[in-house]
XYZ file of C-alpha atoms in Angstrom:
294
model
C 67.469 98.089 56.548
C 64.824 100.203 58.319
C 63.795 97.182 60.364
C 67.439 96.541 61.315
C 67.942 100.165 62.407
C 64.758 100.022 64.426
C 65.955 96.840 66.109
C 69.358 98.385 66.917
C 67.616 101.460 68.341
C 65.494 99.254 70.569
C 68.613 97.459 71.805
C 70.415 100.763 72.462
C 67.432 101.964 74.457
C 67.256 98.727 76.419
C 70.912 98.868 77.475
C 70.817 102.689 77.972
C 73.670 103.130 75.513
C 73.213 106.877 75.098
C 73.540 107.783 78.771
C 76.497 105.424 79.172
C 78.395 106.988 76.246
C 77.765 110.510 77.572
C 79.007 109.453 80.979
C 82.219 108.114 79.440
C 82.875 111.266 77.402
C 82.296 113.568 80.369
C 84.485 111.524 82.679
C 87.408 111.439 80.230
C 88.014 115.150 80.881
C 88.911 114.641 84.541
C 91.943 112.336 84.835
C 94.237 113.694 82.146
C 94.704 117.119 83.711
C 95.390 115.468 87.054
C 97.911 113.065 85.543
C 99.703 115.914 83.761
C 100.079 117.781 87.056
C 101.482 114.663 88.759
C 103.912 114.148 85.859
C 105.243 117.684 86.359
C 105.744 116.899 90.047
C 107.671 113.785 89.006
C 110.012 115.821 86.827
C 110.511 118.355 89.591
C 111.321 115.521 92.001
C 114.010 114.108 89.703
C 112.179 111.062 88.332
C 113.637 109.584 85.153
C 111.553 110.876 82.198
C 112.999 108.157 79.937
C 110.454 105.745 81.419
C 107.874 107.526 79.277
C 109.831 106.747 76.104
C 109.821 102.970 76.471
C 107.749 100.276 74.833
C 106.563 99.385 78.324
C 104.971 102.806 78.697
C 103.308 102.549 75.277
C 101.577 99.379 76.415
C 100.440 101.107 79.612
C 98.930 103.898 77.493
C 96.973 101.358 75.444
C 95.579 99.829 78.632
C 94.747 103.329 79.852
C 92.613 104.151 76.822
C 90.805 100.820 77.065
C 90.060 101.139 80.782
C 90.292 104.686 82.126
C 87.258 106.114 80.389
C 85.108 103.222 81.461
C 84.828 101.623 78.023
C 85.595 98.171 79.367
C 83.218 98.619 82.292
C 80.492 99.883 79.968
C 80.677 97.265 77.253
C 81.771 94.254 79.304
C 79.449 94.620 82.250
C 77.160 97.664 82.505
C 75.346 97.166 79.200
C 74.771 93.481 79.928
C 73.492 94.363 83.387
C 71.126 97.008 82.011
C 69.710 94.468 79.585
C 68.888 91.951 82.327
C 68.402 94.315 85.274
C 64.675 93.620 85.571
C 65.524 89.994 86.382
C 68.028 90.910 89.115
C 65.959 93.189 91.313
C 65.736 90.502 94.005
C 69.529 90.789 94.472
C 69.448 94.464 95.420
C 70.696 94.927 98.985
C 71.601 98.616 99.266
C 71.566 98.776 103.104
C 73.052 102.281 103.056
C 70.192 103.861 101.072
C 68.351 104.865 104.235
C 71.443 106.463 105.784
C 72.602 110.068 105.268
C 74.829 110.283 102.184
C 78.069 111.149 104.080
C 77.541 108.205 106.442
C 76.804 105.782 103.618
C 79.824 107.011 101.662
C 82.111 106.569 104.671
C 80.842 103.047 105.256
C 81.360 102.266 101.600
C 84.952 103.527 101.419
C 86.057 101.831 104.625
C 84.150 98.575 104.124
C 84.836 98.406 100.399
C 88.542 99.058 100.883
C 88.688 96.314 103.520
C 87.211 93.873 100.998
C 89.629 95.013 98.276
C 92.618 94.576 100.645
C 91.767 90.917 101.234
C 90.916 90.365 97.578
C 94.346 91.753 96.663
C 96.025 89.373 99.099
C 94.069 86.504 97.557
C 95.307 87.561 94.115
C 98.850 86.962 95.339
C 98.133 83.597 96.955
C 95.683 81.872 94.613
C 97.338 80.418 91.505
C 94.476 81.216 89.151
C 94.143 84.844 90.292
C 97.920 85.353 90.440
C 98.384 84.171 86.846
C 96.311 87.129 85.621
C 97.400 89.635 88.292
C 101.030 88.989 87.324
C 100.458 91.084 84.179
C 100.081 94.153 86.391
C 103.367 93.333 88.136
C 105.265 92.699 84.889
C 106.025 96.410 84.464
C 109.708 97.064 85.186
C 109.442 100.824 84.550
C 106.614 102.002 86.808
C 104.697 104.986 85.437
C 101.484 106.831 86.176
C 99.672 104.636 83.681
C 100.856 101.313 85.121
C 97.686 101.357 87.226
C 95.761 100.442 84.054
C 98.029 97.526 83.075
C 95.677 94.664 83.898
C 94.655 91.529 82.061
C 91.008 91.640 80.899
C 90.195 88.622 83.093
C 91.525 90.412 86.178
C 89.759 93.615 85.195
C 86.466 91.786 84.804
C 86.853 90.160 88.221
C 87.532 93.562 89.804
C 84.553 95.067 88.006
C 82.302 92.314 89.301
C 83.576 92.857 92.840
C 83.591 96.663 92.865
C 80.943 97.794 90.417
C 78.428 94.972 90.362
C 78.586 93.781 93.967
C 79.702 96.774 96.053
C 78.482 99.718 93.963
C 75.316 98.254 92.432
C 73.986 95.583 94.772
C 75.180 96.971 98.100
C 75.027 100.721 97.449
C 72.415 100.779 94.712
C 74.513 103.004 92.405
C 72.956 102.951 88.881
C 75.166 101.996 85.947
C 75.276 105.585 84.672
C 77.216 106.419 87.843
C 79.799 103.685 87.325
C 82.046 105.571 84.922
C 82.712 108.565 87.240
C 83.437 106.093 90.039
C 85.750 104.128 87.735
C 87.633 107.301 86.830
C 87.956 108.256 90.502
C 89.242 104.806 91.475
C 91.785 104.707 88.660
C 92.933 108.295 89.246
C 93.733 107.430 92.857
C 95.489 104.276 91.669
C 97.513 106.274 89.115
C 98.818 108.594 91.826
C 99.981 105.565 93.797
C 102.091 104.446 90.819
C 103.736 107.853 90.386
C 107.495 108.018 90.849
C 107.211 110.384 93.793
C 108.804 109.917 97.190
C 105.645 111.106 98.925
C 104.743 109.646 102.322
C 101.755 111.903 103.086
C 103.437 112.880 106.356
C 101.557 111.726 109.474
C 98.934 110.078 107.226
C 101.503 107.542 105.984
C 99.955 104.831 108.155
C 96.435 105.776 107.086
C 96.515 106.444 103.321
C 98.403 104.570 100.593
C 101.073 106.919 99.224
C 103.262 106.511 96.115
C 106.164 105.562 98.389
C 104.072 102.961 100.212
C 102.806 101.325 97.025
C 106.272 101.287 95.418
C 107.297 98.437 97.728
C 104.368 96.353 96.507
C 105.818 96.427 92.981
C 109.378 95.724 94.116
C 111.114 92.677 92.640
C 113.400 92.467 95.670
C 112.703 89.360 97.837
C 112.695 91.330 101.095
C 109.660 93.294 99.864
C 107.557 90.288 98.844
C 104.025 89.789 100.173
C 103.576 93.327 101.437
C 101.678 96.634 101.104
C 98.406 95.363 99.635
C 96.205 98.313 100.632
C 94.384 100.281 97.931
C 93.123 103.408 99.671
C 93.992 102.808 103.325
C 97.440 101.587 104.355
C 95.966 100.951 107.814
C 95.009 97.388 106.884
C 98.636 96.482 106.200
C 99.748 97.801 109.568
C 96.902 96.029 111.349
C 97.486 92.660 109.659
C 101.288 92.813 109.580
C 101.861 93.151 105.823
C 103.442 96.633 105.807
C 107.096 97.037 104.787
C 109.147 98.720 107.548
C 110.564 102.158 106.721
C 113.608 101.803 104.413
C 115.061 103.141 101.124
C 112.875 102.812 98.042
C 113.234 99.687 95.872
C 115.827 99.736 93.118
C 114.221 97.053 90.981
C 110.625 96.470 89.893
C 108.847 93.723 87.987
C 108.569 89.932 88.223
C 111.041 87.203 89.082
C 110.284 83.616 88.157
C 107.814 84.345 85.350
C 108.843 84.729 81.729
C 106.466 87.251 80.156
C 107.186 88.867 76.808
C 106.739 92.651 76.889
C 103.985 92.737 74.290
C 100.215 92.929 74.382
C 100.001 89.410 72.994
C 102.438 88.233 75.659
C 100.354 89.860 78.375
C 97.164 88.235 77.110
C 98.560 84.742 76.509
C 101.075 84.260 79.352
C 98.505 83.800 82.174
C 96.852 80.954 80.268
C 100.259 79.427 79.534
C 101.149 79.622 83.233
C 97.907 77.938 84.267
C 98.515 75.152 81.762
C 102.089 74.660 83.000
C 101.100 74.652 86.668
C 98.307 72.187 86.008
C 100.460 69.741 84.066
C 103.810 70.132 85.845
C 102.654 70.459 89.439
C 103.496 72.987 92.144
C 107.221 72.870 91.380
C 106.565 75.005 88.317
C 104.616 77.592 90.299
C 106.519 80.833 91.048
C 106.720 81.841 94.676
C 103.685 83.869 95.669
C 102.184 84.978 98.924
C 101.759 82.013 101.253
C 99.764 83.656 104.027
C 96.439 82.453 102.571
C 95.758 78.924 101.463
C 94.980 78.817 97.761
């Protein structure tokens, strides 16, 4: 038993488990106060509070607790990376390390958001990526926590893109700094899913507002293939994917995909879709964005 404990201690030290757990616990304190404040704004703005009494919302909460504190990022990626980091030093790019911090941060947010915009468009055009991204769009009662409704395969792909490639390799951010960044990213994303008719005034064509992102989740055909931006709505206006000013959508969710509103349904349906599309051909594929060749 003593030998086993010693071995486990060595492993915990190798993967820096202690500092990762402390980072998670500290970062959990930030988003919940923010989300409570936004919820009060929703009520004041006349949003339907019954959305928070549905089974759909319960599932969003489960996703929130899995993802928002960084648990998934820590155990699925950061710990593995810490264990093999000494073998990956040759991949470190970090071109912004020599720049002043404000300059490097600005380059990161603009450049990183540009990458995420195109990745998001690819998620809607590539069959494999869309199968898993469709879980996020299955929510018919959009809430603050819908931002966390993502299939583990999609979440892992986003973590590899954001945390491993952009944060770690390009910026050189150590894994202990991933959790605060994860909380910041998901807090911003939560605000975008709030039921608030906020446009951000003259910044509407610069920053993604709750109103702007609402059209991306619309199930109405006239809103398809639009509003992909994460932080900056500018990309959509530049590349012609922004929805023109009009009343908010009246219907959210998915058309053309049968997905049971259950955690098991969310996990299994993407694999079922891929199997169907592979064996039945393109005729079985729901209509997705066609502006990029899959």
